[in-house]
mmCIF file of C-alpha atoms and ligand atoms in Angstrom:
data_model
loop_
_atom_site.group_PDB
_atom_site.id
_atom_site.type_symbol
_atom_site.label_atom_id
_atom_site.label_comp_id
_atom_site.label_asym_id
_atom_site.label_seq_id
_atom_site.Cartn_x
_atom_site.Cartn_y
_atom_site.Cartn_z
ATOM 1 C CA UNK A 144 -23.716 52.096 22.841
ATOM 2 C CA UNK A 145 -21.954 49.837 25.250
ATOM 3 C CA UNK A 146 -25.001 47.650 25.360
ATOM 4 C CA UNK A 147 -25.222 47.397 21.589
ATOM 5 C CA UNK A 148 -21.524 46.649 21.439
ATOM 6 C CA UNK A 149 -21.746 43.912 24.036
ATOM 7 C CA UNK A 150 -24.900 42.599 22.431
ATOM 8 C CA UNK A 151 -23.352 42.378 18.969
ATOM 9 C CA UNK A 152 -20.141 40.778 20.220
ATOM 10 C CA UNK A 153 -22.295 38.323 22.082
ATOM 11 C CA UNK A 154 -24.456 37.454 19.108
ATOM 12 C CA UNK A 155 -21.420 37.226 16.844
ATOM 13 C CA UNK A 156 -19.846 34.756 19.191
ATOM 14 C CA UNK A 157 -23.040 32.728 19.278
ATOM 15 C CA UNK A 158 -23.064 32.681 15.476
ATOM 16 C CA UNK A 159 -19.375 31.691 15.529
ATOM 17 C CA UNK A 160 -20.096 28.952 18.022
ATOM 18 C CA UNK A 161 -22.906 27.614 15.856
ATOM 19 C CA UNK A 162 -20.895 27.672 12.662
ATOM 20 C CA UNK A 163 -17.534 26.590 14.011
ATOM 21 C CA UNK A 164 -18.046 24.630 17.170
ATOM 22 C CA UNK A 165 -21.511 23.244 17.082
ATOM 23 C CA UNK A 166 -21.108 19.530 16.773
ATOM 24 C CA UNK A 167 -23.510 17.079 15.386
ATOM 25 C CA UNK A 168 -25.932 15.229 17.617
ATOM 26 C CA UNK A 169 -25.878 11.460 18.198
ATOM 27 C CA UNK A 170 -22.129 11.030 17.886
ATOM 28 C CA UNK A 171 -22.376 7.883 19.970
ATOM 29 C CA UNK A 172 -24.419 6.249 17.196
ATOM 30 C CA UNK A 173 -22.053 7.130 14.362
ATOM 31 C CA UNK A 174 -19.388 4.886 12.813
ATOM 32 C CA UNK A 175 -16.066 6.161 11.501
ATOM 33 C CA UNK A 176 -13.554 4.047 9.566
ATOM 34 C CA UNK A 177 -9.934 5.221 9.709
ATOM 35 C CA UNK A 178 -7.101 3.745 7.640
ATOM 36 C CA UNK A 179 -3.475 3.570 8.776
ATOM 37 C CA UNK A 180 -4.088 3.462 12.536
ATOM 38 C CA UNK A 181 -0.829 1.681 13.433
ATOM 39 C CA UNK A 182 0.921 4.967 14.249
ATOM 40 C CA UNK A 183 0.958 8.727 13.638
ATOM 41 C CA UNK A 184 -2.145 10.735 12.753
ATOM 42 C CA UNK A 185 -4.344 7.649 12.262
ATOM 43 C CA UNK A 186 -3.480 6.240 15.652
ATOM 44 C CA UNK A 187 -4.153 9.523 17.457
ATOM 45 C CA UNK A 188 -7.429 10.311 15.665
ATOM 46 C CA UNK A 189 -8.681 6.786 16.430
ATOM 47 C CA UNK A 190 -8.041 7.326 20.147
ATOM 48 C CA UNK A 191 -9.555 10.837 20.074
ATOM 49 C CA UNK A 192 -12.752 9.802 18.309
ATOM 50 C CA UNK A 193 -13.035 6.823 20.649
ATOM 51 C CA UNK A 194 -12.935 9.247 23.609
ATOM 52 C CA UNK A 195 -15.599 11.400 21.940
ATOM 53 C CA UNK A 196 -17.877 8.367 21.852
ATOM 54 C CA UNK A 197 -17.924 7.421 18.178
ATOM 55 C CA UNK A 198 -17.959 3.839 17.022
ATOM 56 C CA UNK A 199 -14.397 3.758 15.704
ATOM 57 C CA UNK A 200 -13.299 1.104 13.243
ATOM 58 C CA UNK A 201 -9.525 1.406 13.141
ATOM 59 C CA UNK A 202 -7.886 -0.256 10.141
ATOM 60 C CA UNK A 203 -4.291 -1.271 10.823
ATOM 61 C CA UNK A 204 -1.652 -2.746 8.529
ATOM 62 C CA UNK A 205 0.007 -4.782 11.266
ATOM 63 C CA UNK A 206 -1.346 -7.028 14.001
ATOM 64 C CA UNK A 207 1.053 -5.367 16.454
ATOM 65 C CA UNK A 208 -0.360 -1.916 15.648
ATOM 66 C CA UNK A 209 -3.902 -3.172 16.161
ATOM 67 C CA UNK A 210 -3.127 -4.807 19.509
ATOM 68 C CA UNK A 211 -1.322 -1.755 20.868
ATOM 69 C CA UNK A 212 -4.209 0.491 19.875
ATOM 70 C CA UNK A 213 -6.827 -1.797 21.415
ATOM 71 C CA UNK A 214 -4.889 -1.801 24.681
ATOM 72 C CA UNK A 215 -5.399 1.955 25.083
ATOM 73 C CA UNK A 216 -8.975 2.395 23.871
ATOM 74 C CA UNK A 217 -12.514 1.543 24.943
ATOM 75 C CA UNK A 218 -14.222 -1.733 24.113
ATOM 76 C CA UNK A 219 -16.336 0.183 21.591
ATOM 77 C CA UNK A 220 -13.347 0.586 19.256
ATOM 78 C CA UNK A 221 -12.853 -2.273 16.807
ATOM 79 C CA UNK A 222 -9.740 -2.923 14.787
ATOM 80 C CA UNK A 223 -9.588 -4.543 11.388
ATOM 81 C CA UNK A 224 -6.594 -5.570 9.329
ATOM 82 C CA UNK A 225 -6.262 -3.623 6.070
ATOM 83 C CA UNK A 226 -3.641 -3.435 3.344
ATOM 84 C CA UNK A 227 -4.931 -0.697 1.001
ATOM 85 C CA UNK A 228 -2.882 -2.043 -1.922
ATOM 86 C CA UNK A 229 -4.662 -5.389 -1.784
ATOM 87 C CA UNK A 230 -8.195 -5.537 -3.255
ATOM 88 C CA UNK A 231 -9.037 -8.723 -1.331
ATOM 89 C CA UNK A 232 -8.049 -7.069 1.912
ATOM 90 C CA UNK A 233 -10.247 -4.052 1.082
ATOM 91 C CA UNK A 234 -13.143 -6.410 0.300
ATOM 92 C CA UNK A 235 -12.694 -8.204 3.647
ATOM 93 C CA UNK A 236 -12.632 -4.891 5.504
ATOM 94 C CA UNK A 237 -15.788 -3.868 3.673
ATOM 95 C CA UNK A 238 -17.590 -7.030 4.802
ATOM 96 C CA UNK A 239 -16.536 -6.370 8.381
ATOM 97 C CA UNK A 240 -17.635 -2.733 8.304
ATOM 98 C CA UNK A 241 -20.923 -3.492 6.576
ATOM 99 C CA UNK A 242 -21.830 -5.900 9.393
ATOM 100 C CA UNK A 243 -20.798 -3.371 12.047
ATOM 101 C CA UNK A 244 -22.792 -0.435 10.697
ATOM 102 C CA UNK A 245 -25.891 -2.387 9.687
ATOM 103 C CA UNK A 246 -28.540 -0.339 7.911
ATOM 104 C CA UNK A 247 -27.283 2.955 9.380
ATOM 105 C CA UNK A 248 -24.418 3.278 6.962
ATOM 106 C CA UNK A 249 -21.056 4.845 7.633
ATOM 107 C CA UNK A 250 -20.663 8.402 8.966
ATOM 108 C CA UNK A 251 -16.975 8.965 8.327
ATOM 109 C CA UNK A 252 -14.123 7.610 6.232
ATOM 110 C CA UNK A 253 -10.687 8.965 7.120
ATOM 111 C CA UNK A 254 -8.228 8.041 4.372
ATOM 112 C CA UNK A 255 -5.020 8.414 6.316
ATOM 113 C CA UNK A 256 -2.832 5.441 5.368
ATOM 114 C CA UNK A 257 0.305 6.570 3.585
ATOM 115 C CA UNK A 258 4.027 6.109 3.101
ATOM 116 C CA UNK A 259 6.788 8.518 2.072
ATOM 117 C CA UNK A 260 9.834 6.542 0.966
ATOM 118 C CA UNK A 261 11.457 6.290 -1.525
ATOM 119 C CA UNK A 262 12.179 10.043 -1.495
ATOM 120 C CA UNK A 263 15.273 11.450 -3.216
ATOM 121 C CA UNK A 264 16.552 12.993 -6.436
ATOM 122 C CA UNK A 265 14.351 12.021 -9.380
ATOM 123 C CA UNK A 266 17.110 10.343 -11.401
ATOM 124 C CA UNK A 267 17.802 7.991 -8.496
ATOM 125 C CA UNK A 268 14.361 6.428 -8.907
ATOM 126 C CA UNK A 269 13.241 3.371 -10.809
ATOM 127 C CA UNK A 270 9.639 2.776 -11.808
ATOM 128 C CA UNK A 271 9.068 0.413 -8.907
ATOM 129 C CA UNK A 272 9.986 3.219 -6.487
ATOM 130 C CA UNK A 273 7.131 5.319 -7.877
ATOM 131 C CA UNK A 274 4.665 2.406 -7.848
ATOM 132 C CA UNK A 275 5.365 1.613 -4.190
ATOM 133 C CA UNK A 276 4.245 5.045 -2.998
ATOM 134 C CA UNK A 277 1.509 5.729 -5.528
ATOM 135 C CA UNK A 278 -0.121 2.344 -4.866
ATOM 136 C CA UNK A 279 -0.615 3.148 -1.189
ATOM 137 C CA UNK A 280 -1.165 6.911 -1.110
ATOM 138 C CA UNK A 281 -3.254 7.341 -4.242
ATOM 139 C CA UNK A 282 -4.524 4.142 -5.850
ATOM 140 C CA UNK A 283 -5.230 2.558 -2.455
ATOM 141 C CA UNK A 284 -7.047 5.678 -1.284
ATOM 142 C CA UNK A 285 -9.184 5.727 -4.435
ATOM 143 C CA UNK A 286 -10.078 2.032 -4.157
ATOM 144 C CA UNK A 287 -11.029 2.323 -0.477
ATOM 145 C CA UNK A 288 -13.140 5.404 -1.212
ATOM 146 C CA UNK A 289 -15.014 3.771 -4.103
ATOM 147 C CA UNK A 290 -15.665 0.684 -2.017
ATOM 148 C CA UNK A 291 -17.124 2.561 0.942
ATOM 149 C CA UNK A 292 -18.975 5.331 -0.880
ATOM 150 C CA UNK A 293 -22.289 3.422 -0.942
ATOM 151 C CA UNK A 294 -22.196 3.137 2.879
ATOM 152 C CA UNK A 295 -21.353 6.850 3.180
ATOM 153 C CA UNK A 296 -24.240 7.844 0.899
ATOM 154 C CA UNK A 297 -26.728 6.004 3.131
ATOM 155 C CA UNK A 298 -25.725 8.202 6.068
ATOM 156 C CA UNK A 299 -24.912 11.384 4.107
ATOM 157 C CA UNK A 300 -21.518 10.951 5.670
ATOM 158 C CA UNK A 301 -18.095 12.509 5.287
ATOM 159 C CA UNK A 302 -14.822 11.662 3.593
ATOM 160 C CA UNK A 303 -11.621 13.094 5.073
ATOM 161 C CA UNK A 304 -8.578 12.661 2.842
ATOM 162 C CA UNK A 305 -5.087 13.251 4.175
ATOM 163 C CA UNK A 306 -3.037 15.043 1.527
ATOM 164 C CA UNK A 307 0.006 17.194 2.359
ATOM 165 C CA UNK A 308 1.553 20.595 1.703
ATOM 166 C CA UNK A 309 3.619 18.566 -0.741
ATOM 167 C CA UNK A 310 0.395 18.128 -2.679
ATOM 168 C CA UNK A 311 0.477 21.895 -3.214
ATOM 169 C CA UNK A 312 4.199 22.443 -3.748
ATOM 170 C CA UNK A 313 6.286 19.630 -5.202
ATOM 171 C CA UNK A 314 9.882 19.175 -4.153
ATOM 172 C CA UNK A 315 11.955 16.075 -3.609
ATOM 173 C CA UNK A 316 11.639 13.389 -6.238
ATOM 174 C CA UNK A 317 9.812 10.101 -5.892
ATOM 175 C CA UNK A 318 6.131 9.210 -5.694
ATOM 176 C CA UNK A 319 5.196 11.174 -2.587
ATOM 177 C CA UNK A 320 4.431 14.595 -4.097
ATOM 178 C CA UNK A 321 2.736 13.002 -7.103
ATOM 179 C CA UNK A 322 0.538 10.912 -4.865
ATOM 180 C CA UNK A 323 -0.485 13.898 -2.758
ATOM 181 C CA UNK A 324 -1.259 16.054 -5.822
ATOM 182 C CA UNK A 325 -3.358 13.110 -6.933
ATOM 183 C CA UNK A 326 -5.183 13.023 -3.588
ATOM 184 C CA UNK A 327 -5.925 16.750 -3.968
ATOM 185 C CA UNK A 328 -7.435 16.382 -7.412
ATOM 186 C CA UNK A 329 -9.248 13.124 -6.663
ATOM 187 C CA UNK A 330 -10.804 14.800 -3.629
ATOM 188 C CA UNK A 331 -11.833 17.874 -5.638
ATOM 189 C CA UNK A 332 -13.555 15.739 -8.279
ATOM 190 C CA UNK A 333 -15.145 13.555 -5.637
ATOM 191 C CA UNK A 334 -16.458 16.545 -3.664
ATOM 192 C CA UNK A 335 -18.076 18.033 -6.759
ATOM 193 C CA UNK A 336 -19.629 14.701 -7.710
ATOM 194 C CA UNK A 337 -20.993 13.539 -4.354
ATOM 195 C CA UNK A 338 -22.357 16.895 -3.111
ATOM 196 C CA UNK A 339 -25.668 15.909 -4.709
ATOM 197 C CA UNK A 340 -25.928 13.032 -2.268
ATOM 198 C CA UNK A 341 -25.139 15.166 0.783
ATOM 199 C CA UNK A 342 -21.713 13.605 1.238
ATOM 200 C CA UNK A 343 -18.987 16.059 2.273
ATOM 201 C CA UNK A 344 -15.346 15.707 1.291
ATOM 202 C CA UNK A 345 -12.566 17.488 3.199
ATOM 203 C CA UNK A 346 -8.842 17.573 2.489
ATOM 204 C CA UNK A 347 -6.311 17.866 5.306
ATOM 205 C CA UNK A 348 -2.909 19.257 4.283
ATOM 206 C CA UNK A 349 -0.381 18.755 7.075
ATOM 207 C CA UNK A 350 2.986 20.483 7.017
ATOM 208 C CA UNK A 351 5.976 18.617 8.463
ATOM 209 C CA UNK A 352 5.125 16.597 11.566
ATOM 210 C CA UNK A 353 7.049 13.972 13.492
ATOM 211 C CA UNK A 354 5.545 10.697 12.286
ATOM 212 C CA UNK A 355 6.725 7.562 10.505
ATOM 213 C CA UNK A 356 6.528 9.532 7.244
ATOM 214 C CA UNK A 357 9.262 11.957 8.359
ATOM 215 C CA UNK A 358 11.341 9.383 10.269
ATOM 216 C CA UNK A 359 14.894 10.325 9.287
ATOM 217 C CA UNK A 360 16.350 6.859 9.978
ATOM 218 C CA UNK A 361 13.937 5.292 7.495
ATOM 219 C CA UNK A 362 14.568 8.024 4.917
ATOM 220 C CA UNK A 363 18.372 7.706 5.251
ATOM 221 C CA UNK A 364 18.360 3.941 5.037
ATOM 222 C CA UNK A 365 16.289 4.154 1.883
ATOM 223 C CA UNK A 366 18.509 6.877 0.360
ATOM 224 C CA UNK A 367 21.519 4.590 0.869
ATOM 225 C CA UNK A 368 19.629 1.791 -0.864
ATOM 226 C CA UNK A 369 18.860 4.070 -3.847
ATOM 227 C CA UNK A 370 22.477 5.315 -3.992
ATOM 228 C CA UNK A 371 23.917 1.790 -3.942
ATOM 229 C CA UNK A 372 21.773 0.818 -6.929
ATOM 230 C CA UNK A 373 22.887 3.799 -9.067
ATOM 231 C CA UNK A 374 25.013 3.188 -12.160
ATOM 232 C CA UNK A 375 28.561 4.654 -11.821
ATOM 233 C CA UNK A 376 27.844 7.380 -14.398
ATOM 234 C CA UNK A 377 25.008 8.827 -12.273
ATOM 235 C CA UNK A 378 27.150 8.575 -9.114
ATOM 236 C CA UNK A 379 29.832 10.545 -11.008
ATOM 237 C CA UNK A 380 27.310 13.269 -11.875
ATOM 238 C CA UNK A 381 26.578 13.782 -8.186
ATOM 239 C CA UNK A 382 30.076 13.259 -6.807
ATOM 240 C CA UNK A 383 31.146 10.995 -3.928
ATOM 241 C CA UNK A 384 30.166 13.421 -1.136
ATOM 242 C CA UNK A 385 26.647 14.105 -2.363
ATOM 243 C CA UNK A 386 24.834 11.350 -0.472
ATOM 244 C CA UNK A 387 26.241 12.539 2.857
ATOM 245 C CA UNK A 388 25.445 16.177 2.107
ATOM 246 C CA UNK A 389 21.930 15.287 1.004
ATOM 247 C CA UNK A 390 21.299 13.260 4.161
ATOM 248 C CA UNK A 391 22.633 16.073 6.360
ATOM 249 C CA UNK A 392 20.290 18.536 4.706
ATOM 250 C CA UNK A 393 17.355 16.135 5.097
ATOM 251 C CA UNK A 394 18.169 15.666 8.768
ATOM 252 C CA UNK A 395 18.480 19.425 9.296
ATOM 253 C CA UNK A 396 15.204 20.253 7.542
ATOM 254 C CA UNK A 397 13.307 17.475 9.356
ATOM 255 C CA UNK A 398 14.655 18.793 12.674
ATOM 256 C CA UNK A 399 13.817 22.398 11.756
ATOM 257 C CA UNK A 400 10.381 21.879 10.280
ATOM 258 C CA UNK A 401 8.909 18.873 12.066
ATOM 259 C CA UNK A 402 6.312 19.713 14.661
ATOM 260 C CA UNK A 403 5.836 17.033 17.314
ATOM 261 C CA UNK A 404 2.302 18.198 18.169
ATOM 262 C CA UNK A 405 0.413 15.960 15.753
ATOM 263 C CA UNK A 406 -2.877 16.894 17.440
ATOM 264 C CA UNK A 407 -2.823 19.978 15.160
ATOM 265 C CA UNK A 408 -3.651 17.562 12.355
ATOM 266 C CA UNK A 409 -6.171 15.447 14.224
ATOM 267 C CA UNK A 410 -8.046 18.602 15.302
ATOM 268 C CA UNK A 411 -8.642 19.324 11.624
ATOM 269 C CA UNK A 412 -9.885 15.767 11.092
ATOM 270 C CA UNK A 413 -12.241 16.130 14.073
ATOM 271 C CA UNK A 414 -13.609 19.382 12.708
ATOM 272 C CA UNK A 415 -14.200 17.795 9.320
ATOM 273 C CA UNK A 416 -16.121 14.935 10.962
ATOM 274 C CA UNK A 417 -17.967 16.814 13.708
ATOM 275 C CA UNK A 418 -18.608 20.425 12.683
ATOM 276 C CA UNK A 419 -21.915 21.323 11.130
ATOM 277 C CA UNK A 420 -20.049 23.061 8.310
ATOM 278 C CA UNK A 421 -16.876 21.159 7.495
ATOM 279 C CA UNK A 422 -14.266 22.960 5.400
ATOM 280 C CA UNK A 423 -13.027 21.908 2.009
ATOM 281 C CA UNK A 424 -9.353 22.306 2.967
ATOM 282 C CA UNK A 425 -7.509 22.358 6.247
ATOM 283 C CA UNK A 426 -3.843 23.228 6.467
ATOM 284 C CA UNK A 427 -2.238 22.016 9.673
ATOM 285 C CA UNK A 428 0.956 23.385 11.203
ATOM 286 C CA UNK A 429 2.664 26.786 11.150
ATOM 287 C CA UNK A 430 5.082 25.792 8.408
ATOM 288 C CA UNK A 431 2.143 24.849 6.163
ATOM 289 C CA UNK A 432 0.146 28.008 6.861
ATOM 290 C CA UNK A 433 2.970 30.546 6.715
ATOM 291 C CA UNK A 434 5.608 29.002 4.484
ATOM 292 C CA UNK A 435 4.628 26.134 2.188
ATOM 293 C CA UNK A 436 1.116 27.193 1.178
ATOM 294 C CA UNK A 437 2.085 30.858 0.551
ATOM 295 C CA UNK A 438 5.143 29.658 -1.391
ATOM 296 C CA UNK A 439 2.893 27.466 -3.502
ATOM 297 C CA UNK A 440 1.154 30.633 -4.766
ATOM 298 C CA UNK A 441 4.478 32.335 -5.615
ATOM 299 C CA UNK A 442 5.757 32.377 -9.211
ATOM 300 C CA UNK A 443 7.683 29.201 -10.015
ATOM 301 C CA UNK A 444 11.046 31.002 -10.225
ATOM 302 C CA UNK A 445 10.625 32.319 -6.672
ATOM 303 C CA UNK A 446 9.745 28.857 -5.363
ATOM 304 C CA UNK A 447 12.647 27.367 -7.337
ATOM 305 C CA UNK A 448 15.131 29.778 -5.747
ATOM 306 C CA UNK A 449 13.767 29.155 -2.245
ATOM 307 C CA UNK A 450 13.752 25.386 -2.608
ATOM 308 C CA UNK A 451 17.211 25.366 -4.168
ATOM 309 C CA UNK A 452 18.499 26.834 -0.904
ATOM 310 C CA UNK A 453 17.231 23.738 0.877
ATOM 311 C CA UNK A 454 19.173 21.276 -1.278
ATOM 312 C CA UNK A 455 22.907 20.680 -1.802
ATOM 313 C CA UNK A 456 24.210 20.957 -5.366
ATOM 314 C CA UNK A 457 25.919 17.986 -7.022
ATOM 315 C CA UNK A 458 29.747 18.178 -7.032
ATOM 316 C CA UNK A 459 30.201 16.039 -10.083
ATOM 317 C CA UNK A 460 28.292 18.574 -12.204
ATOM 318 C CA UNK A 461 31.293 20.563 -13.377
ATOM 319 C CA UNK A 462 33.261 17.503 -14.309
ATOM 320 C CA UNK A 463 30.290 16.004 -16.147
ATOM 321 C CA UNK A 464 29.646 19.121 -18.230
ATOM 322 C CA UNK A 465 33.345 19.573 -19.037
ATOM 323 C CA UNK A 466 33.655 16.035 -20.329
ATOM 324 C CA UNK A 467 30.454 16.449 -22.319
ATOM 325 C CA UNK A 468 31.849 19.596 -23.932
ATOM 326 C CA UNK A 469 34.997 17.745 -24.820
ATOM 327 C CA UNK A 470 32.957 15.083 -26.548
ATOM 328 C CA UNK A 471 31.059 17.765 -28.462
ATOM 329 C CA UNK A 472 34.311 19.310 -29.669
HETATM 330 C C1 NAG B 685 0.022 -5.574 0.802
HETATM 331 O O1 NAG B 685 -0.509 -6.138 -0.384
HETATM 332 C C2 NAG B 685 0.385 -6.153 -1.479
HETATM 333 C C3 NAG B 685 -0.382 -6.643 -2.694
HETATM 334 O O2 NAG B 685 -1.051 -7.836 -2.439
HETATM 335 C C4 NAG B 685 1.588 -7.025 -1.128
HETATM 336 O O3 NAG B 685 2.492 -7.026 -2.186
HETATM 337 C C5 NAG B 685 2.248 -6.459 0.126
HETATM 338 O O4 NAG B 685 3.317 -7.287 0.542
HETATM 339 C C6 NAG B 685 1.251 -6.333 1.264
HETATM 340 N N1 NAG B 685 1.881 -5.643 2.389
HETATM 341 C C7 NAG B 685 1.841 -6.123 3.618
HETATM 342 C C8 NAG B 685 2.557 -5.340 4.652
HETATM 343 O O5 NAG B 685 1.251 -7.127 3.910
HETATM 344 C C1 NAG B 686 -21.349 19.590 2.457
HETATM 345 O O1 NAG B 686 -22.479 19.031 1.798
HETATM 346 C C2 NAG B 686 -23.525 19.924 1.613
HETATM 347 C C3 NAG B 686 -24.675 19.137 1.003
HETATM 348 O O2 NAG B 686 -24.293 18.493 -0.177
HETATM 349 C C4 NAG B 686 -23.080 21.077 0.719
HETATM 350 O O3 NAG B 686 -24.118 22.028 0.568
HETATM 351 C C5 NAG B 686 -21.859 21.747 1.342
HETATM 352 O O4 NAG B 686 -21.348 22.732 0.479
HETATM 353 C C6 NAG B 686 -20.782 20.705 1.603
HETATM 354 N N1 NAG B 686 -19.629 21.302 2.263
HETATM 355 C C7 NAG B 686 -18.374 21.004 1.923
HETATM 356 C C8 NAG B 686 -17.301 21.634 2.701
HETATM 357 O O5 NAG B 686 -18.122 20.234 1.024
#
């Protein structure tokens, strides 16, 4: 019995190893393009894949980001300047990548570039605030994907799209949640369409991590900008103390939820690029696995009550409704 037990545990672990851990051969001949490598997840995954031996093409928005990355990586890693909201810039990156990969095609595309601000109450937003985020996180991601798909088909390669738990549960107004829901559905459609060509599509859904996206100084500065632009009537609805309360709550939730171990996210990206059987969805971080994703399956009223606890309520409310009633009378 003992023997059978040991034998079956052993063979199960071999099966597990093959399914989960067995990496693809010839990594050192494969090219991966990553967007948004200036900082955060993109920067770390570029360095990790470089260590693994891939040909990494790291697309950076800024020259400074590119230089700092090059200083810490092997000579095999190449950087290229890319602004995903600019079609000419995407075309130039494509030319560069096409030359690099030659007839082998591209193995991996990691669509990581993204921005979060403006984030805030929905009625603080103007259309331009939505465009700014959607253009990078969603439209830019779609354009980059379409451009590079032919190179990925050649190699039966892989697309890894960075979404968010906020693409599963929307809270906080602005373009961020919309863009991430869009990334989820674009990736689902894409996966179903390109499976026939042997191209795999994975979605990574990080919870809250310490990166530029959750940088509280940037978020606060932008909230002040939104507040200053508001018409007096909207400021009255919220009351004079609301901005401070809202910023305090943001600061508290970023400090409570943000995990500084961003390698939890890049491990998912590595699995999606290197495992024999990549997954469709990866959720990264304890808050994602045990709070946000479960909450996203809860009835809307439960999620509403939970999320309401995380936000201050406007002071001006009472006054606004009283004066409205008076007008009605
Ligand atoms: C990116 O491209 C857009 C569209 O051309 C432009 O408005 C924006 O300023 C560019 N961003 C940077 C950082 O160069
Ligand atoms: C990866 O692609 C293969 C071939 O098209 C397909 O059978 C498999 O289901 C895909 N896996 C994922 C996670 O998309």
